[in-house]
mmCIF file of N, CA and C in Angstrom:
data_model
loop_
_atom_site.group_PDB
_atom_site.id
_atom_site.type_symbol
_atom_site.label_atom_id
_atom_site.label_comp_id
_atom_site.label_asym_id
_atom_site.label_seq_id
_atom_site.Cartn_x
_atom_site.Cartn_y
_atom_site.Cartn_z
ATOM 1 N N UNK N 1 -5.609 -11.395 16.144
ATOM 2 C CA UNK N 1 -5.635 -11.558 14.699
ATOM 3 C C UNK N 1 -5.978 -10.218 14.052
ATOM 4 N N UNK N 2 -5.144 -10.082 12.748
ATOM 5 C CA UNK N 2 -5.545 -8.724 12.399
ATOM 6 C C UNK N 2 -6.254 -9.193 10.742
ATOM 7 N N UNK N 3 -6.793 -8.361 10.409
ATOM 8 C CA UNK N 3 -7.468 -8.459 9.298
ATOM 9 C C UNK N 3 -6.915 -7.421 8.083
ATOM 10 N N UNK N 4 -6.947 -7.155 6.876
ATOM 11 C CA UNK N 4 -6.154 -5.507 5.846
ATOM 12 C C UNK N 4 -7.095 -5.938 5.042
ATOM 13 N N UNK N 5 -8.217 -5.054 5.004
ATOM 14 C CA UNK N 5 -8.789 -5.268 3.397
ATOM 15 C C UNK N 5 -8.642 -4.313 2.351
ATOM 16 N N UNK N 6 -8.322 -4.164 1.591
ATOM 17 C CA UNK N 6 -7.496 -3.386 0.554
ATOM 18 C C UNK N 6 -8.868 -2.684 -0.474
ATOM 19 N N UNK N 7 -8.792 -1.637 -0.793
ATOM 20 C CA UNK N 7 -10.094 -1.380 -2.016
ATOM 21 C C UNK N 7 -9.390 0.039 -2.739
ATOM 22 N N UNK N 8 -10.327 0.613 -3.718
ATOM 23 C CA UNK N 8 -9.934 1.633 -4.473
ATOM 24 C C UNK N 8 -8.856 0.917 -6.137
ATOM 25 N N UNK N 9 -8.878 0.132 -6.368
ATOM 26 C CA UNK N 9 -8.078 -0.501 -7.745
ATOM 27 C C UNK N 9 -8.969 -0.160 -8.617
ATOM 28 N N UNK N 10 -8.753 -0.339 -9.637
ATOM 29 C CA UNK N 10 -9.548 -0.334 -10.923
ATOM 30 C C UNK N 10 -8.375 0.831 -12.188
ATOM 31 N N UNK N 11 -9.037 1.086 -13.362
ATOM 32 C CA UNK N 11 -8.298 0.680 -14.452
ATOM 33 C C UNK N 11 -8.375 2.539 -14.798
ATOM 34 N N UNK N 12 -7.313 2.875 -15.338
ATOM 35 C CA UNK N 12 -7.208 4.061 -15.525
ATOM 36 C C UNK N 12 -6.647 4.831 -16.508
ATOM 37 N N UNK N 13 -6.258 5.252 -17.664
ATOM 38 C CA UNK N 13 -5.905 5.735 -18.530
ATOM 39 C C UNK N 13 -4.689 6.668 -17.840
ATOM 40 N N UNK N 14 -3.341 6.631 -18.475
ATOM 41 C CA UNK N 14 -2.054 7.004 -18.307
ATOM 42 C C UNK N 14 -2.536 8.581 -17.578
ATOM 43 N N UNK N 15 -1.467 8.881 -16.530
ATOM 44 C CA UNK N 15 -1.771 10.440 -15.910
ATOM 45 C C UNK N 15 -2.929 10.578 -15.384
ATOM 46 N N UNK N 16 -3.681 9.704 -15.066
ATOM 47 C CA UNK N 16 -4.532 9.399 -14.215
ATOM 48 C C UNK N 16 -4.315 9.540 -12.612
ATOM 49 N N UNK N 17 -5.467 9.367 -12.015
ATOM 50 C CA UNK N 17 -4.900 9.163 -10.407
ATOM 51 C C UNK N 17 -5.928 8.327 -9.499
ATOM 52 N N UNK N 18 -5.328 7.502 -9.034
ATOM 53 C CA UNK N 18 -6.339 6.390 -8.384
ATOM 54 C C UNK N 18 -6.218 7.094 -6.421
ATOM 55 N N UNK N 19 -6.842 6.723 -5.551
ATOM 56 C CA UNK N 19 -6.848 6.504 -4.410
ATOM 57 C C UNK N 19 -7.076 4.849 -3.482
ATOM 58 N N UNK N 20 -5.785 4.256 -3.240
ATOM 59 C CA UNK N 20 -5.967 3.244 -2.459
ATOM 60 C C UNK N 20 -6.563 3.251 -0.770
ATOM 61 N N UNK N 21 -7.138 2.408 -0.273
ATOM 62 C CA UNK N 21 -7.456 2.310 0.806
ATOM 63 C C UNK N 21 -6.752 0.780 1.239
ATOM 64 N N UNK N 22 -6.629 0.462 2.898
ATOM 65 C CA UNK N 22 -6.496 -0.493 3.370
ATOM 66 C C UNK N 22 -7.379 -0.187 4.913
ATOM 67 N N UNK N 23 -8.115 -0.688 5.457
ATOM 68 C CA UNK N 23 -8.793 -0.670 6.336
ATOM 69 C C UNK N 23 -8.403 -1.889 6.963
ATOM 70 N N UNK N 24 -8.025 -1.432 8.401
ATOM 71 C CA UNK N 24 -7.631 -2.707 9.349
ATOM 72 C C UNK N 24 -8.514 -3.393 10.148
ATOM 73 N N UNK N 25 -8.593 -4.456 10.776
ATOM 74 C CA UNK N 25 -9.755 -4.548 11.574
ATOM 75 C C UNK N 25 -8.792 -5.728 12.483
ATOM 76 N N UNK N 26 -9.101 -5.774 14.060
ATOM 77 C CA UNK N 26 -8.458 -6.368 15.054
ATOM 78 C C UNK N 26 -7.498 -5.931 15.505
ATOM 79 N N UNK N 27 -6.894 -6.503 16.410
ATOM 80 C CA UNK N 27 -5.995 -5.913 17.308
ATOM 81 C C UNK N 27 -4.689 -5.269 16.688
ATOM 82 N N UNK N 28 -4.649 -3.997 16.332
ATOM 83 C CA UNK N 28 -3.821 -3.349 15.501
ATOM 84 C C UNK N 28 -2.392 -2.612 16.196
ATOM 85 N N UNK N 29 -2.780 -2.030 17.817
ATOM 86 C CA UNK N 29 -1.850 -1.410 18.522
ATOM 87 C C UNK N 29 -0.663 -1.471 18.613
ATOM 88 N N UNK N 30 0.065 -3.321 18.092
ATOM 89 C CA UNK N 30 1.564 -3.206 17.912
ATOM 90 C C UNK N 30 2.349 -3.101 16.860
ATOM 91 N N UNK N 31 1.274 -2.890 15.942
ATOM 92 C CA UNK N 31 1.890 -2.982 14.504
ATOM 93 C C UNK N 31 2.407 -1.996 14.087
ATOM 94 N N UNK N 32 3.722 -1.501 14.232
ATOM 95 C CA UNK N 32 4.296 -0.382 14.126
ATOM 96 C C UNK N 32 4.334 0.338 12.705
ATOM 97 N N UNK N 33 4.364 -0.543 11.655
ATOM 98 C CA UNK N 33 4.627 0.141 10.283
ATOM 99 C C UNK N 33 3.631 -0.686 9.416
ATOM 100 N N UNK N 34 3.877 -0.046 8.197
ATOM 101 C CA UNK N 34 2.487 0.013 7.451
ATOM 102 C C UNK N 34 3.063 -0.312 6.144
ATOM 103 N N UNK N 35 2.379 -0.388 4.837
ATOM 104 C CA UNK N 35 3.212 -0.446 3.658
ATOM 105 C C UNK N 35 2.217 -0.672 2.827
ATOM 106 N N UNK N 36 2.713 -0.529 1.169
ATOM 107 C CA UNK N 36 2.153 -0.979 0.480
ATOM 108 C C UNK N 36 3.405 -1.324 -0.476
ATOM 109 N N UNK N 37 2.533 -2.738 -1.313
ATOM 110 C CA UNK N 37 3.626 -3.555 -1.798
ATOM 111 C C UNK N 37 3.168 -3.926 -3.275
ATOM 112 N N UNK N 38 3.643 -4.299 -3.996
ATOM 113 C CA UNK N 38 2.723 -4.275 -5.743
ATOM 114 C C UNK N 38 3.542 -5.779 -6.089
ATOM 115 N N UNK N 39 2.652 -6.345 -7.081
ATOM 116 C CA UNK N 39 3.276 -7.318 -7.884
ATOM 117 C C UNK N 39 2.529 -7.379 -9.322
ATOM 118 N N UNK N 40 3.953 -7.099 -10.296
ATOM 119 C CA UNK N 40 3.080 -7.460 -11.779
ATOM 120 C C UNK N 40 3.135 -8.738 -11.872
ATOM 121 N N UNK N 41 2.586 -8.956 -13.239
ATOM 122 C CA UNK N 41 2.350 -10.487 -13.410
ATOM 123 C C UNK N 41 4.114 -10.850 -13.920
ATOM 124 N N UNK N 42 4.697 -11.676 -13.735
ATOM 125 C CA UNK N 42 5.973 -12.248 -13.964
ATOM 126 C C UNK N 42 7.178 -11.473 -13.229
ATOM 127 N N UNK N 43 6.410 -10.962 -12.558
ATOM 128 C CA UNK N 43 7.728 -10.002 -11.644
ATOM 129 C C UNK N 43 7.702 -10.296 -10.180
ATOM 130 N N UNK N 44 8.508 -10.098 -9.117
ATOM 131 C CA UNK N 44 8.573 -10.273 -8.153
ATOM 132 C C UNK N 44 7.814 -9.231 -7.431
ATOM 133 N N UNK N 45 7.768 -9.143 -6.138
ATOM 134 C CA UNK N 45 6.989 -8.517 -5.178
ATOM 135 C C UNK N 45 7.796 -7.119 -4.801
ATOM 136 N N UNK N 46 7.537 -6.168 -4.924
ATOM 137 C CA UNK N 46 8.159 -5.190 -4.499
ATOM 138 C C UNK N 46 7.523 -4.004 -3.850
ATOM 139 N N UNK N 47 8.529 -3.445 -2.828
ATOM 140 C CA UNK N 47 7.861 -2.779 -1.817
ATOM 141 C C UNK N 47 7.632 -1.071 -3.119
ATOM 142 N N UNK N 48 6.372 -0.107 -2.428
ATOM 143 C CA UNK N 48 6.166 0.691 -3.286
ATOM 144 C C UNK N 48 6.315 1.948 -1.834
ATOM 145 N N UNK N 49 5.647 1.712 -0.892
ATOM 146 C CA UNK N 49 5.549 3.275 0.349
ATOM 147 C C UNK N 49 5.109 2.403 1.477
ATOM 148 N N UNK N 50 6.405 3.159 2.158
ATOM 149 C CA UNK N 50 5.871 2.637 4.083
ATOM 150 C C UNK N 50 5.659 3.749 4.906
ATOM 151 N N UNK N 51 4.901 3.632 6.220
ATOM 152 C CA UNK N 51 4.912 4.093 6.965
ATOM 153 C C UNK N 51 4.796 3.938 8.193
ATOM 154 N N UNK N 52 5.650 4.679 9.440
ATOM 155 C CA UNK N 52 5.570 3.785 10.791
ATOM 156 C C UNK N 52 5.068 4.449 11.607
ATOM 157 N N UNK N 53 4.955 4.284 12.715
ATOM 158 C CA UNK N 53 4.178 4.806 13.953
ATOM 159 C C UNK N 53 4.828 6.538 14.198
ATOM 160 N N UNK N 54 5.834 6.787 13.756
ATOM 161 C CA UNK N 54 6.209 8.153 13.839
ATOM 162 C C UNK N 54 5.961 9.038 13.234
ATOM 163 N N UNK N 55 5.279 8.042 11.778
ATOM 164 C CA UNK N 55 4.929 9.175 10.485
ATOM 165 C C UNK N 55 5.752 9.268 9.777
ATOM 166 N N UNK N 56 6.938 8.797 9.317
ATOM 167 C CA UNK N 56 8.138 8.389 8.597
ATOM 168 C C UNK N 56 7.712 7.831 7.623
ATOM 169 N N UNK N 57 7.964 7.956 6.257
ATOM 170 C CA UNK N 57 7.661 7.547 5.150
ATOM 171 C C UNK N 57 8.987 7.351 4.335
ATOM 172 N N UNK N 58 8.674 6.281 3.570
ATOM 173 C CA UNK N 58 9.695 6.215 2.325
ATOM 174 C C UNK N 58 8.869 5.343 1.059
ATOM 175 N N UNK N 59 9.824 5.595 0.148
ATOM 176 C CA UNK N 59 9.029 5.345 -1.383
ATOM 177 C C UNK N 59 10.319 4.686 -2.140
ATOM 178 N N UNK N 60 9.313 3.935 -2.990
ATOM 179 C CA UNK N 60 10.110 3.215 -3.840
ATOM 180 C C UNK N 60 10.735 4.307 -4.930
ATOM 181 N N UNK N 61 12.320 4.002 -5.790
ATOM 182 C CA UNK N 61 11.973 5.211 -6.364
ATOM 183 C C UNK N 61 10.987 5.651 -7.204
ATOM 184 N N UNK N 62 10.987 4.544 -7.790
ATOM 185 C CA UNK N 62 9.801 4.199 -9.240
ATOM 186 C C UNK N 62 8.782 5.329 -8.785
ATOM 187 N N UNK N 63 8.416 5.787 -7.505
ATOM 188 C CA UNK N 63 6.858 6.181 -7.249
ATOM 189 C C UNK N 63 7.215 7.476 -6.586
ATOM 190 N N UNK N 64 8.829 7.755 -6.081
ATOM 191 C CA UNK N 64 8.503 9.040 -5.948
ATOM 192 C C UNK N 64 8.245 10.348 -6.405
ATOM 193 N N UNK N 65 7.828 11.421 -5.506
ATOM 194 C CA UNK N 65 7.001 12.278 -6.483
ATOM 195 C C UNK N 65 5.365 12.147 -6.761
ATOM 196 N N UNK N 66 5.134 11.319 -7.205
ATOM 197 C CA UNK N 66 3.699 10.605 -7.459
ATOM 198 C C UNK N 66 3.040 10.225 -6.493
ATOM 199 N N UNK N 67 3.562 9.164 -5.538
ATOM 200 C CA UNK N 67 2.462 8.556 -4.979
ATOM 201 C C UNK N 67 2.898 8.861 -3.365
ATOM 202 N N UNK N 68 1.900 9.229 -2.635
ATOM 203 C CA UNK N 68 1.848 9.732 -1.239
ATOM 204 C C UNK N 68 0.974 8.788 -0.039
ATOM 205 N N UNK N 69 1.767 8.263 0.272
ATOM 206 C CA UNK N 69 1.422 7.274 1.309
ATOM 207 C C UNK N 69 0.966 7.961 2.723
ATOM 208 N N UNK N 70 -0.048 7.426 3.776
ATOM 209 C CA UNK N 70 -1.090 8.330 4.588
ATOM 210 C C UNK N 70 -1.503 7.410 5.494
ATOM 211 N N UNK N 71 -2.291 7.924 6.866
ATOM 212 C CA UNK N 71 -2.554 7.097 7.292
ATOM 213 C C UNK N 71 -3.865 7.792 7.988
ATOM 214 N N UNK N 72 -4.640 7.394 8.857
ATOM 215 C CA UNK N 72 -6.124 8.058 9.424
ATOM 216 C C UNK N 72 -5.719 6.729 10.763
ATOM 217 N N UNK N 73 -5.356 7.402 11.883
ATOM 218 C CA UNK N 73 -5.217 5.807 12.914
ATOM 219 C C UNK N 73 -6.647 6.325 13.645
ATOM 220 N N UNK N 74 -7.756 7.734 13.160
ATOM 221 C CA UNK N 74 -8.638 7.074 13.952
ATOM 222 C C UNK N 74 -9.773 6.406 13.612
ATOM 223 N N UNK N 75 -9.694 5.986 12.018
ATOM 224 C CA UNK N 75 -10.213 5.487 11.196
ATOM 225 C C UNK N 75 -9.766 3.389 11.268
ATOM 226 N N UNK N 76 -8.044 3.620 11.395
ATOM 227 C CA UNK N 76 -7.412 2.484 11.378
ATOM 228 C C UNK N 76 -7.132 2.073 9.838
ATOM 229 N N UNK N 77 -7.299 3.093 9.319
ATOM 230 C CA UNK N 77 -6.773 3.035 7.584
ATOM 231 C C UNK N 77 -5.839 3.435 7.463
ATOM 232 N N UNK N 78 -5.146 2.798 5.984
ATOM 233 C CA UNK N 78 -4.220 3.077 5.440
ATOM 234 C C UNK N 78 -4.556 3.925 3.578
ATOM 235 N N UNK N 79 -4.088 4.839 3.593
ATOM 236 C CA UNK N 79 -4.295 5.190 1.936
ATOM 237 C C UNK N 79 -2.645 5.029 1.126
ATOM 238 N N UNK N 80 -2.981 4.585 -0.112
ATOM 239 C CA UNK N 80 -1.844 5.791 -1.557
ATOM 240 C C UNK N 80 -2.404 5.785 -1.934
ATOM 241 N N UNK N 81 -2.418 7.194 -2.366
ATOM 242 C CA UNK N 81 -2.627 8.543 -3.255
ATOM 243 C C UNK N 81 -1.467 8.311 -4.194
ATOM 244 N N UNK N 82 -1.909 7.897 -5.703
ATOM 245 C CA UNK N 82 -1.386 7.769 -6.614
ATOM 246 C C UNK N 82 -1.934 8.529 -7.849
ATOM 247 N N UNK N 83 -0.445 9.497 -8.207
ATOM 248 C CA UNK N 83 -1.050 10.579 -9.274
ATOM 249 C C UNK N 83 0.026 10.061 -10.143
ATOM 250 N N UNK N 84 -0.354 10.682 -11.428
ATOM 251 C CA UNK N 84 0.774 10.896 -12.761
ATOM 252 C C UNK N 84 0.594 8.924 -12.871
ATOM 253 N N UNK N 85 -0.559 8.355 -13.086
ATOM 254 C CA UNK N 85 0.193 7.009 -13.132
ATOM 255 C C UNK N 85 0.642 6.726 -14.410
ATOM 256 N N UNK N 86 1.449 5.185 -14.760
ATOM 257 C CA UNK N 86 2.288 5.356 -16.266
ATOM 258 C C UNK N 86 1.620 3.648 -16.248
ATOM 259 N N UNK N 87 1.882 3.314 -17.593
ATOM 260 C CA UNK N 87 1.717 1.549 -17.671
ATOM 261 C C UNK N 87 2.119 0.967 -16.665
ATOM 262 N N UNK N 88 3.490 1.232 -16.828
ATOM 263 C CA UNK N 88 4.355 0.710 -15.593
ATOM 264 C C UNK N 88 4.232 0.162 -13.924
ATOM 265 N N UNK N 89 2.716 1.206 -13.918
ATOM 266 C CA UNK N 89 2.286 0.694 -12.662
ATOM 267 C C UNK N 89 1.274 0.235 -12.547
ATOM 268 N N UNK N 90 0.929 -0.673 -13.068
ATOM 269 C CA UNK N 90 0.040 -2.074 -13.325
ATOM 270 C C UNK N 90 0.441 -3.112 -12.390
ATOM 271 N N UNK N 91 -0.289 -3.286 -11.480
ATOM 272 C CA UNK N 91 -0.171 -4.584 -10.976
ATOM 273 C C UNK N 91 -1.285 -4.845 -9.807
ATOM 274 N N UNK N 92 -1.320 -6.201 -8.658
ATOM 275 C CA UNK N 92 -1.771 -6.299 -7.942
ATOM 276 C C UNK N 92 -1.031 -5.483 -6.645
ATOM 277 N N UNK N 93 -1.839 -4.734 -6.223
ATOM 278 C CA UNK N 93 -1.576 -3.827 -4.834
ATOM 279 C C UNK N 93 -1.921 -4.124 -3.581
ATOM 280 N N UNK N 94 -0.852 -4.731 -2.582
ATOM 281 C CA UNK N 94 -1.494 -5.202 -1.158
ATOM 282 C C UNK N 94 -1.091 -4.130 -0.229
ATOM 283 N N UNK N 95 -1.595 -4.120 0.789
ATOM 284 C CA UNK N 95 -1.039 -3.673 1.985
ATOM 285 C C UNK N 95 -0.776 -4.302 3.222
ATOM 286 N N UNK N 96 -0.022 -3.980 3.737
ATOM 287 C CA UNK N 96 0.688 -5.087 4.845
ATOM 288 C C UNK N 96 1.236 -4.370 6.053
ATOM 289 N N UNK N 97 1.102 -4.788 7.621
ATOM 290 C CA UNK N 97 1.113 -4.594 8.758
ATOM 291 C C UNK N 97 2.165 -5.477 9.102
ATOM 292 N N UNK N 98 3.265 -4.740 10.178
ATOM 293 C CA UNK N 98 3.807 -5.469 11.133
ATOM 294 C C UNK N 98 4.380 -4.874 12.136
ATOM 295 N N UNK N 99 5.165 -5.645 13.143
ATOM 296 C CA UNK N 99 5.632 -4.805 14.425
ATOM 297 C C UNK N 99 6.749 -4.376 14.121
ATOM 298 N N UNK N 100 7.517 -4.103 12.739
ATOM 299 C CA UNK N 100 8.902 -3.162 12.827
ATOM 300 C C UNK N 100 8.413 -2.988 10.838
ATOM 301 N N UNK N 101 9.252 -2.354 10.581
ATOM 302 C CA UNK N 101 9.459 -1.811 9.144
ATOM 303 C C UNK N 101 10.674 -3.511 8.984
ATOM 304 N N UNK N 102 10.115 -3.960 7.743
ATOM 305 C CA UNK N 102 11.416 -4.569 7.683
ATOM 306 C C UNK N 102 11.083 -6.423 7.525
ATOM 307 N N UNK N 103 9.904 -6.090 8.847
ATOM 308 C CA UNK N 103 9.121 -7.718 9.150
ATOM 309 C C UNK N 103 8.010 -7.778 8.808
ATOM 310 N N UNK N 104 8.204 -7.827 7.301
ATOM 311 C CA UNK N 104 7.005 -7.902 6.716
ATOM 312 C C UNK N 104 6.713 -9.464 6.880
ATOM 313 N N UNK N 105 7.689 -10.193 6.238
ATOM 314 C CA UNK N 105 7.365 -11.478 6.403
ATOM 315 C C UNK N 105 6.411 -12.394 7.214
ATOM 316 N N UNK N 106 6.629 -11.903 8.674
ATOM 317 C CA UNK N 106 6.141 -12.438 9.850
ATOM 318 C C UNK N 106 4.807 -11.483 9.873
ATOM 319 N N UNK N 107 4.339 -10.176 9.377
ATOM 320 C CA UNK N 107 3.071 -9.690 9.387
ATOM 321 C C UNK N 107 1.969 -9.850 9.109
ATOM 322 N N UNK N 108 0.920 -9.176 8.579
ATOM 323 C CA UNK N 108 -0.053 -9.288 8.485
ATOM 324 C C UNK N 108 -0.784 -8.593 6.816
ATOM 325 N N UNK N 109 -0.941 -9.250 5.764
ATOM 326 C CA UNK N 109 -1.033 -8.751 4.069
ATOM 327 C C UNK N 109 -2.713 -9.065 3.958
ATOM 328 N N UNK N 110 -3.084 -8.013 3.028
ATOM 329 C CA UNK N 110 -4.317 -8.148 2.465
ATOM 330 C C UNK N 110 -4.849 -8.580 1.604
ATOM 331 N N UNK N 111 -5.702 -9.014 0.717
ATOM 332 C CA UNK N 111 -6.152 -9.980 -1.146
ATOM 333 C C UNK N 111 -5.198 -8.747 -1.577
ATOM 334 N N UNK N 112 -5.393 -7.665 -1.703
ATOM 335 C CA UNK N 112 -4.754 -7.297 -2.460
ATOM 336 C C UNK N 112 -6.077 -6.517 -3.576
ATOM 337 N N UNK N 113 -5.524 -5.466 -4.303
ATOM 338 C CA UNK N 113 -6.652 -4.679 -5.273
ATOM 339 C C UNK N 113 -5.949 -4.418 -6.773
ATOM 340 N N UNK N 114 -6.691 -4.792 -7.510
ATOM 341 C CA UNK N 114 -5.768 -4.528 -8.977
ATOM 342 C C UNK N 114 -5.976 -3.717 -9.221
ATOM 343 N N UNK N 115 -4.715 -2.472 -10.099
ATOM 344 C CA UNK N 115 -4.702 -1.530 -10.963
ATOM 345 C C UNK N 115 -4.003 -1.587 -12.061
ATOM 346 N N UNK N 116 -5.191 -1.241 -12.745
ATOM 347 C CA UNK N 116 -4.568 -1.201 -14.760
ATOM 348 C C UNK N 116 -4.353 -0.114 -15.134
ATOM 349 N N UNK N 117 -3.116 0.159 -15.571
ATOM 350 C CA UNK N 117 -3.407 1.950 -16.160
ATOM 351 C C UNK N 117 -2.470 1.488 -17.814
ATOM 352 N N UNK N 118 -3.853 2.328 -18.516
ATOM 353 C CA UNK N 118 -3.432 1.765 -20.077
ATOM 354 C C UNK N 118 -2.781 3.253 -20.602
ATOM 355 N N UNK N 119 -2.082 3.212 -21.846
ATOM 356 C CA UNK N 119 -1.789 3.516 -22.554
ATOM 357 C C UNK N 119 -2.205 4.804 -23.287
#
C-alpha cells in the first residue's frame, strides 16, 4: 500500500510562486511515474507535470515555462515549483503514483492541497 500526502497550497496574489510537496510513504519501488494533476471547481481533472523513473518530464501547456516538476527519491518526494502564477491556476492540486505514465487510473492519488491565486 502506498500512501501521497500532498502539502505547500495556500493563497497567493497573481506572479506569485508557491512550492508543492508530495511525500510518499510505503512500498514505492514500482511506481514508475509521478504527476501532478489539478481540478477547478466545475472543471474536469487535468493532468499539469509528470515525471518517470528516467527523469523525463512533461507539462501541461497551460504551465509551461512556469512550473517545474522534481523529484528527491532519497527523500521519496515529489515537488512543483510553481512561478509566474495567474487566476487561472486555482484549483485543488493532487499528486499521483503509478507503474507506467498513463495508469493513473489504477494508481495511487493524494487529498490533494488547495491553491488560490487572486487577482
Amino acid at each position: 500500500q502506498v500512501q501521497l500526502v500532498e502539502s505547500g497550497g495556500g493563497s497567493v496574489q497573481a506572479g506569485g510562486s508557491l512550492r508543492l510537496s508530495c511525500a510518499a510513504f510505503g512500498y514505492t519501488y514500482n511506481l514508475y511515474c509521478m504527476g501532478w494533476f489539478r481540478q477547478a471547481p466545475g472543471k474536469e481533472r487535468e493532468g499539469v507535470a509528470t515525471i518517470d523513473g528516467d527523469g523525463s518530464t512533461g507539462y501541461a501547456d497551460s504551465v509551461k515555462g512556469r512550473f517545474t516538476i522534481s523529484q528527491d527519491n532519497a527523500k521519496n518526494t515529489l515537488y512543483l515549483q510553481m512561478n509566474s502564477l495567474k487566476p487561472e491556476d486555482t484549483a485543488m492540486y493532487y499528486c499521483a503514483a503509478a507503474v507506467s505514465c498513463g495508469l493513473w487510473s489504477g494508481g495511487y492519488w493524494g487529498q490533494g492541497t488547495q491553491v488560490t491565486v487572486s487577482s
